[in-house]
PDB file of C-alpha atoms in Angstrom:
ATOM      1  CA  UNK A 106     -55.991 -87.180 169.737  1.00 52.00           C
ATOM      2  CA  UNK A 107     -58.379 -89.509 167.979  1.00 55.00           C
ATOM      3  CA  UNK A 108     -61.570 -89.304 165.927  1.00 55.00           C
ATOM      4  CA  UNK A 109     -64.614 -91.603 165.926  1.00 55.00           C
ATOM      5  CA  UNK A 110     -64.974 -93.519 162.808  1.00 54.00           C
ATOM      6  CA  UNK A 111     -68.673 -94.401 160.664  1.00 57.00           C
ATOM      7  CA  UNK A 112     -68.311 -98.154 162.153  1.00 63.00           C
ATOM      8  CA  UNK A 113     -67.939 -96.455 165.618  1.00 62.00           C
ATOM      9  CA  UNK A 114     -64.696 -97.188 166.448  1.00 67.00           C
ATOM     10  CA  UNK A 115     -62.242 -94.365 167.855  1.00 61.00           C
ATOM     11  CA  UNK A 116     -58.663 -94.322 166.269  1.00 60.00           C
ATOM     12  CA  UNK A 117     -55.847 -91.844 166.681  1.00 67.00           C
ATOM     13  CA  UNK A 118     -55.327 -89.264 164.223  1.00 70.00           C
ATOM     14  CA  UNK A 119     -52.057 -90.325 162.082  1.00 73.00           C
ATOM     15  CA  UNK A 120     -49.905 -87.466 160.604  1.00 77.00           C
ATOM     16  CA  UNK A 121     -49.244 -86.705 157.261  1.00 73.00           C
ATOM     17  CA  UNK A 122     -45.217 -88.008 157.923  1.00 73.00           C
ATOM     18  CA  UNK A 123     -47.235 -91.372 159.692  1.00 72.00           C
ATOM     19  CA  UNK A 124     -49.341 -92.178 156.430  1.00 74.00           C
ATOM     20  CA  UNK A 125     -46.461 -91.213 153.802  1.00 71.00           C
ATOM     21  CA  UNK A 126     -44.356 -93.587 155.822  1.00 74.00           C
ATOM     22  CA  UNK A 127     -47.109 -96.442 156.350  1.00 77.00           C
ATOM     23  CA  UNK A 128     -48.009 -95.727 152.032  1.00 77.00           C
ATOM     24  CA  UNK A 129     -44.613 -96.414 151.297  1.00 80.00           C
ATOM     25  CA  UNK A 130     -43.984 -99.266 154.088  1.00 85.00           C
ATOM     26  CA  UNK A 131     -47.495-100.939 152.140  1.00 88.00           C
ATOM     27  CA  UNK A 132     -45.551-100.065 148.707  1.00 90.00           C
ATOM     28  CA  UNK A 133     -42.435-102.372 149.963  1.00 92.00           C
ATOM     29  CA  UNK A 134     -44.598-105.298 151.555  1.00 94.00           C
ATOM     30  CA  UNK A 135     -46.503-105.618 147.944  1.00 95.00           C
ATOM     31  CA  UNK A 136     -43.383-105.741 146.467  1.00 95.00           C
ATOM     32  CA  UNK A 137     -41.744-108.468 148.531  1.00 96.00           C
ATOM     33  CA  UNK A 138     -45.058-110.572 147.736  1.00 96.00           C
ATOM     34  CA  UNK A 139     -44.413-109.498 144.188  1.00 97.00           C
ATOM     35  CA  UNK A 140     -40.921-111.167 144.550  1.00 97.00           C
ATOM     36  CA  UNK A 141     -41.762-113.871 146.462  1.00 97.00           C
ATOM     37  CA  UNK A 142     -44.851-115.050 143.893  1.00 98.00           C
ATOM     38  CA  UNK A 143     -42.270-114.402 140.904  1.00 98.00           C
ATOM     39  CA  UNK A 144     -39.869-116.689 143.518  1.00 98.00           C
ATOM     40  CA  UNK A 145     -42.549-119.574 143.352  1.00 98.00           C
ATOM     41  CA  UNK A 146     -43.755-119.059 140.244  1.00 98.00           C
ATOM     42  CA  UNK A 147     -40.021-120.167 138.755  1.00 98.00           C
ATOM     43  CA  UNK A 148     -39.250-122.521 140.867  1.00 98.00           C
ATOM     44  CA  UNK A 149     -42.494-124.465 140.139  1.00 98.00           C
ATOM     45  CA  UNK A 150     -41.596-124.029 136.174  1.00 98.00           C
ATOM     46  CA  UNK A 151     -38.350-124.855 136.844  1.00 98.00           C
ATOM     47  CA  UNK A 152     -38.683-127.597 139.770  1.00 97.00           C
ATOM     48  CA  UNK A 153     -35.497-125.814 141.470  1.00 96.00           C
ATOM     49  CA  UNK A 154     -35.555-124.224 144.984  1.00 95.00           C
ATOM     50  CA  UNK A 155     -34.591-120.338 144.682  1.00 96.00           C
ATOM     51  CA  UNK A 156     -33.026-118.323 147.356  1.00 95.00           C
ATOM     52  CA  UNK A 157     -35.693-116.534 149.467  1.00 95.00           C
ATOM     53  CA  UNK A 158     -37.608-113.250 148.179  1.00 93.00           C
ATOM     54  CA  UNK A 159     -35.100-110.749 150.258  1.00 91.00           C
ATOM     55  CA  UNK A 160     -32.231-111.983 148.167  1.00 93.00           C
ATOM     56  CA  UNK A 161     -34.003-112.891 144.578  1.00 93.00           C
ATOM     57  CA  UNK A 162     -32.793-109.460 143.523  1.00 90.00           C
ATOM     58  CA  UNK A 163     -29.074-110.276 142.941  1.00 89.00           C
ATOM     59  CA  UNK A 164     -29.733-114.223 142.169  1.00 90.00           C
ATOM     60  CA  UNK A 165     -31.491-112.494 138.781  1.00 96.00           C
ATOM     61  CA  UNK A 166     -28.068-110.489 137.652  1.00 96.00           C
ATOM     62  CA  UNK A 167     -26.360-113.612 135.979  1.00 96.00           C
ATOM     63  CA  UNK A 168     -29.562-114.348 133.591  1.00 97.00           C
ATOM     64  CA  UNK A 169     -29.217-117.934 134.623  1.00 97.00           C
ATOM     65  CA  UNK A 170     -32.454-118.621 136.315  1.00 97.00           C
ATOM     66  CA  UNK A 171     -33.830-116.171 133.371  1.00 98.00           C
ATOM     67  CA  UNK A 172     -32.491-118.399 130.499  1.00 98.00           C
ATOM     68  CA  UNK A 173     -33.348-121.897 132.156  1.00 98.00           C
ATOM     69  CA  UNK A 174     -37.252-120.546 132.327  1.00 98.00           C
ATOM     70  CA  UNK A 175     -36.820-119.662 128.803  1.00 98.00           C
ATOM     71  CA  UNK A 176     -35.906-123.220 128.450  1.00 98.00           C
ATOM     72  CA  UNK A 177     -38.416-124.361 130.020  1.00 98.00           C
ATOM     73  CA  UNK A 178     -40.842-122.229 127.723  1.00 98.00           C
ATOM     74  CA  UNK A 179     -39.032-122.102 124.555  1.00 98.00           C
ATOM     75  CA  UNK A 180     -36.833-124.789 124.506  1.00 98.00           C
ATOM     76  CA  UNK A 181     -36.496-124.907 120.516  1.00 97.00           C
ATOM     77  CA  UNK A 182     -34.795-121.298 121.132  1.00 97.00           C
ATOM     78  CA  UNK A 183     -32.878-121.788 124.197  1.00 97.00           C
ATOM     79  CA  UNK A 184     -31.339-125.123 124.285  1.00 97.00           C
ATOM     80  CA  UNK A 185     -29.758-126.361 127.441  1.00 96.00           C
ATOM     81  CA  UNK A 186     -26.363-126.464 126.159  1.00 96.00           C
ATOM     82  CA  UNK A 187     -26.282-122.650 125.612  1.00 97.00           C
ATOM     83  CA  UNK A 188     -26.876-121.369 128.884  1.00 97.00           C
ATOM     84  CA  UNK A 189     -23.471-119.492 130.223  1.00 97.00           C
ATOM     85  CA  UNK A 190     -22.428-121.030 133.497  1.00 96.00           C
ATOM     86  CA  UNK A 191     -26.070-123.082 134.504  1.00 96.00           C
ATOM     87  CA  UNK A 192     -24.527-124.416 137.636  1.00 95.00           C
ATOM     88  CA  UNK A 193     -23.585-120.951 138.505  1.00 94.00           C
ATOM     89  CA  UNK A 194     -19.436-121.944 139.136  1.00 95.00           C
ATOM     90  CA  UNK A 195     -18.239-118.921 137.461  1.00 94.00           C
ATOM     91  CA  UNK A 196     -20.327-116.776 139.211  1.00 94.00           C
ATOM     92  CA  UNK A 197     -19.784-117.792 142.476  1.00 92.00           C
ATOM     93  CA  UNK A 198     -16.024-118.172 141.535  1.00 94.00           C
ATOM     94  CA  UNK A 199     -15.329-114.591 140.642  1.00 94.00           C
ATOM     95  CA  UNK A 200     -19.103-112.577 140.130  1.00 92.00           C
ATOM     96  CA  UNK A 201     -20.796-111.608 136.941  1.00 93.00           C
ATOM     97  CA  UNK A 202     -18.746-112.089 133.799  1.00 92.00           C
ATOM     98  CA  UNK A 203     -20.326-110.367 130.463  1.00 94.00           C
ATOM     99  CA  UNK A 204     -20.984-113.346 128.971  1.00 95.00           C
ATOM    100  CA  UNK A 205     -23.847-113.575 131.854  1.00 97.00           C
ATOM    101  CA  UNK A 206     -26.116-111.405 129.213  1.00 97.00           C
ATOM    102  CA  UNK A 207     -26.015-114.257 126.734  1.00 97.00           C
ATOM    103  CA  UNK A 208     -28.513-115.850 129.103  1.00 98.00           C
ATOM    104  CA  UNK A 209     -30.566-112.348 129.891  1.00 98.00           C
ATOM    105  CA  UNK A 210     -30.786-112.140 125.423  1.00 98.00           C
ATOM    106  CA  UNK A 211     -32.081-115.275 125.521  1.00 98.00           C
ATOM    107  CA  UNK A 212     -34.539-115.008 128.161  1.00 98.00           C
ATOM    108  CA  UNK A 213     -35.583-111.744 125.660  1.00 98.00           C
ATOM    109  CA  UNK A 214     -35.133-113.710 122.653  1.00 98.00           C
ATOM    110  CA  UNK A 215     -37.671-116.840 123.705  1.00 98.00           C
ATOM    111  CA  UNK A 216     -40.006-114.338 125.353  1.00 98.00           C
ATOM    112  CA  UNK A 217     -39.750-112.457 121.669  1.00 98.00           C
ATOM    113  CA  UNK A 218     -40.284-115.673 120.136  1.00 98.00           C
ATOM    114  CA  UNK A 219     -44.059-116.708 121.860  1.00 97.00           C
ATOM    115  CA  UNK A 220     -45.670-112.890 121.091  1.00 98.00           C
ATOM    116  CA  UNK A 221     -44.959-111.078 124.903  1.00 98.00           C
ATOM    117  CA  UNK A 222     -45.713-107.801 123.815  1.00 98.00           C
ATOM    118  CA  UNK A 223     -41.703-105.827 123.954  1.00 97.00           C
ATOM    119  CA  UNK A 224     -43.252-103.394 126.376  1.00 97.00           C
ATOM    120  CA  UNK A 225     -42.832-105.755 129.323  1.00 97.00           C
ATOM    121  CA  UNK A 226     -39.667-106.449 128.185  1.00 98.00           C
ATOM    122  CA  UNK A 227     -36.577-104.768 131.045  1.00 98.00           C
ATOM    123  CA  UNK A 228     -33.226-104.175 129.066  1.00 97.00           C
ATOM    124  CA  UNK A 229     -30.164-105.985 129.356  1.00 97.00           C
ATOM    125  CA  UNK A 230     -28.774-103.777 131.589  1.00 96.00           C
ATOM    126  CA  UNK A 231     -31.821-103.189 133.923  1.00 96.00           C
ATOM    127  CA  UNK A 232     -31.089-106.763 135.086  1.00 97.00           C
ATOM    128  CA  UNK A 233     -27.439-107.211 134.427  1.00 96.00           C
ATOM    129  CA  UNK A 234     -26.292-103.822 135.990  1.00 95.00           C
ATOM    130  CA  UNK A 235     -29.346-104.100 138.976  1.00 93.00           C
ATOM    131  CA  UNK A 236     -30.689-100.474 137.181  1.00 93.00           C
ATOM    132  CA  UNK A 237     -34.551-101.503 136.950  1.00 93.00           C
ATOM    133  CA  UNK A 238     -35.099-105.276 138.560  1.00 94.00           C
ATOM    134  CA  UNK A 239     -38.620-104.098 139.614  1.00 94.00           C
ATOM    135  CA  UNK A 240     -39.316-103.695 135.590  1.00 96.00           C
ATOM    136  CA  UNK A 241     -37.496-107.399 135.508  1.00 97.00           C
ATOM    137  CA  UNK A 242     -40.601-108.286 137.969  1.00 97.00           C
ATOM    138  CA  UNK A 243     -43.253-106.956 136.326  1.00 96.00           C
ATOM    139  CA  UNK A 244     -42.087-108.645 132.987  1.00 98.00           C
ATOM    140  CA  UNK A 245     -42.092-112.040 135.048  1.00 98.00           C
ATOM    141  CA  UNK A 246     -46.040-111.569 136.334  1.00 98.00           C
ATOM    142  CA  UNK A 247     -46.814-110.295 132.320  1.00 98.00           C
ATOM    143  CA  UNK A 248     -45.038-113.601 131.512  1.00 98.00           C
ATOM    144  CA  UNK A 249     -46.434-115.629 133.937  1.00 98.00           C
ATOM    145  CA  UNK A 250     -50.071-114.665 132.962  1.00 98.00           C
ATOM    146  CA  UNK A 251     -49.659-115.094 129.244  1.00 98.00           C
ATOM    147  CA  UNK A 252     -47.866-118.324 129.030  1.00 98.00           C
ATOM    148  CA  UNK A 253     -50.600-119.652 131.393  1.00 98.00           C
ATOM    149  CA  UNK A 254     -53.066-118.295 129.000  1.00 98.00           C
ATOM    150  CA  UNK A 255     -51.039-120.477 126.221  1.00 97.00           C
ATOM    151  CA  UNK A 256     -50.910-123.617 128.656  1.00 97.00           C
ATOM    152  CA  UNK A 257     -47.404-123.231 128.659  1.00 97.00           C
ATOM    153  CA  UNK A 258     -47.098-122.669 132.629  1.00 97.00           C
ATOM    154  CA  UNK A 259     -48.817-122.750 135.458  1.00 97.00           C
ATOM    155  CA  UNK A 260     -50.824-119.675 137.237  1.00 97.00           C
ATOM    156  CA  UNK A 261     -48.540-117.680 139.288  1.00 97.00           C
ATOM    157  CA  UNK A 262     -50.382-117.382 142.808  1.00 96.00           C
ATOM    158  CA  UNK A 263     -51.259-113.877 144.323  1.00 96.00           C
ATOM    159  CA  UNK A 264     -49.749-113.642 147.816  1.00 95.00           C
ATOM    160  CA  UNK A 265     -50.630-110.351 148.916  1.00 95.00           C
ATOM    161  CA  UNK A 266     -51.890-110.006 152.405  1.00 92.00           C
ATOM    162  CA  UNK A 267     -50.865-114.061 152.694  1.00 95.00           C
ATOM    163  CA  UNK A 268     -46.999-113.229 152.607  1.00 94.00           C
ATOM    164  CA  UNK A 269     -45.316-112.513 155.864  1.00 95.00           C
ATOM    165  CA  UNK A 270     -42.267-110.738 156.442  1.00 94.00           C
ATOM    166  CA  UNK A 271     -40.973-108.773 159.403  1.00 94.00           C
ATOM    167  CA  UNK A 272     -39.950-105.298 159.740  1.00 94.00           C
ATOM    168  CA  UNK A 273     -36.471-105.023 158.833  1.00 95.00           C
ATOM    169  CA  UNK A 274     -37.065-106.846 155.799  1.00 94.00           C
ATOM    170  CA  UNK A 275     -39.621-104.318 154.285  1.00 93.00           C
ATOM    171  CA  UNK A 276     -37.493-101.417 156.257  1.00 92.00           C
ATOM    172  CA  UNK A 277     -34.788-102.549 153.485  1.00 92.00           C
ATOM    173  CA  UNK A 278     -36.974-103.415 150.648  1.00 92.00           C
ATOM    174  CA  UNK A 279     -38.109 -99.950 150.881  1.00 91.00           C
ATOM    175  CA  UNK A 280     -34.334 -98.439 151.018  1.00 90.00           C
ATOM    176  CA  UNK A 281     -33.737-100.785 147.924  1.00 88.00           C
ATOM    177  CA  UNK A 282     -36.815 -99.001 146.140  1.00 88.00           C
ATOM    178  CA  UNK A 283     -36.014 -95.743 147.160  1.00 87.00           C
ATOM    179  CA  UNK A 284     -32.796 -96.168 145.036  1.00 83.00           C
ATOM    180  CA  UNK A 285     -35.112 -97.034 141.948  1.00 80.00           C
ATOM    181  CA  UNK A 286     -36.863 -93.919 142.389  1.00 80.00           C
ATOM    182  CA  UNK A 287     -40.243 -96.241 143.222  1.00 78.00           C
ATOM    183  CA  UNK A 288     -42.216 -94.806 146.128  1.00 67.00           C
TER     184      UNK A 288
END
């Protein structure tokens, strides 16, 4: 069955189930190009290659990338020397250790220290424990645009509709946000 739309064209009639599932298939693939502009965004701060989007997720948990960019931002508050395992031995060695949050507080603390409004702010444990890492997202685009506001970084690009990824990978993007309750 299809209908004939104002510009003329005839397209088939999509179910309810079909545009539920496309909605939340559109809700994955922004995401992803959430992820993957956060992805570039860092490294270009940082001048460090980052694992892909699809796995930026779990590279987050140790607060390592987190408390270099504070560095890079804040670099009276988070000096080099504090960061907890920066070339990421320990983790690799035997996972996340606690003293990982050190680097997650300071990534708080330096973001604290140049005005970011706390609202954007995820908690320790929404990045350490995996709980909210889409909040963790958010607060990197809210950080991105105000430190470029300050002339502290540059803009972080907007890749939606540019990024490409295939099917599987927003098939398990949207399992992983299904678990966060994000549809």
């Amino acid at each position: 069955m299809s209908a004939t739309w104002a510009d003329g064209q005839s397209r088939p009639h999509m179910s309810a189930k079909d545009m539920d599932q496309k909605r939340q298939e559109n809700v994955a693939y922004e995401y992803l190009c959430h992820l993957e502009e956060a992805r570039m965004w860092i490294s270009r701060c940082l001048d460090e290659e980052l694992p892909p989007a699809t796995e930026l997720e779990p590279f987050l948990t140790n607060g390592v990338v987190l408390a270099k960019l504070a560095h890079f931002f804040a670099p009276e508050v988070v000096k080099k020397t504090k960061i907890y395992d920066p070339d990421l031995e320990k983790f690799h060695a035997s996972g996340l250790h606690f003293k990982h949050t050190d680097n997650i507080n300071f990534w708080m603390k330096a973001m604290t220290k140049e005005g970011l409004p706390t609202i954007f702010f995820p908690t320790t444990t929404d990045i350490y424990d995996r709980k909210n890492i889409p909040k963790t997202i958010y607060c990197l685009h809210a950080l991105s645009l105000y430190l470029h506001r300050l002339g502290k970084a540059p803009p972080m690009q907007d890749l939606v509709g540019e990024a490409e990824f295939t099917q599987e990978e927003i098939s398990a993007m949207q399992a992983e946000l299904d678990k966060y309750g994000i549809q």
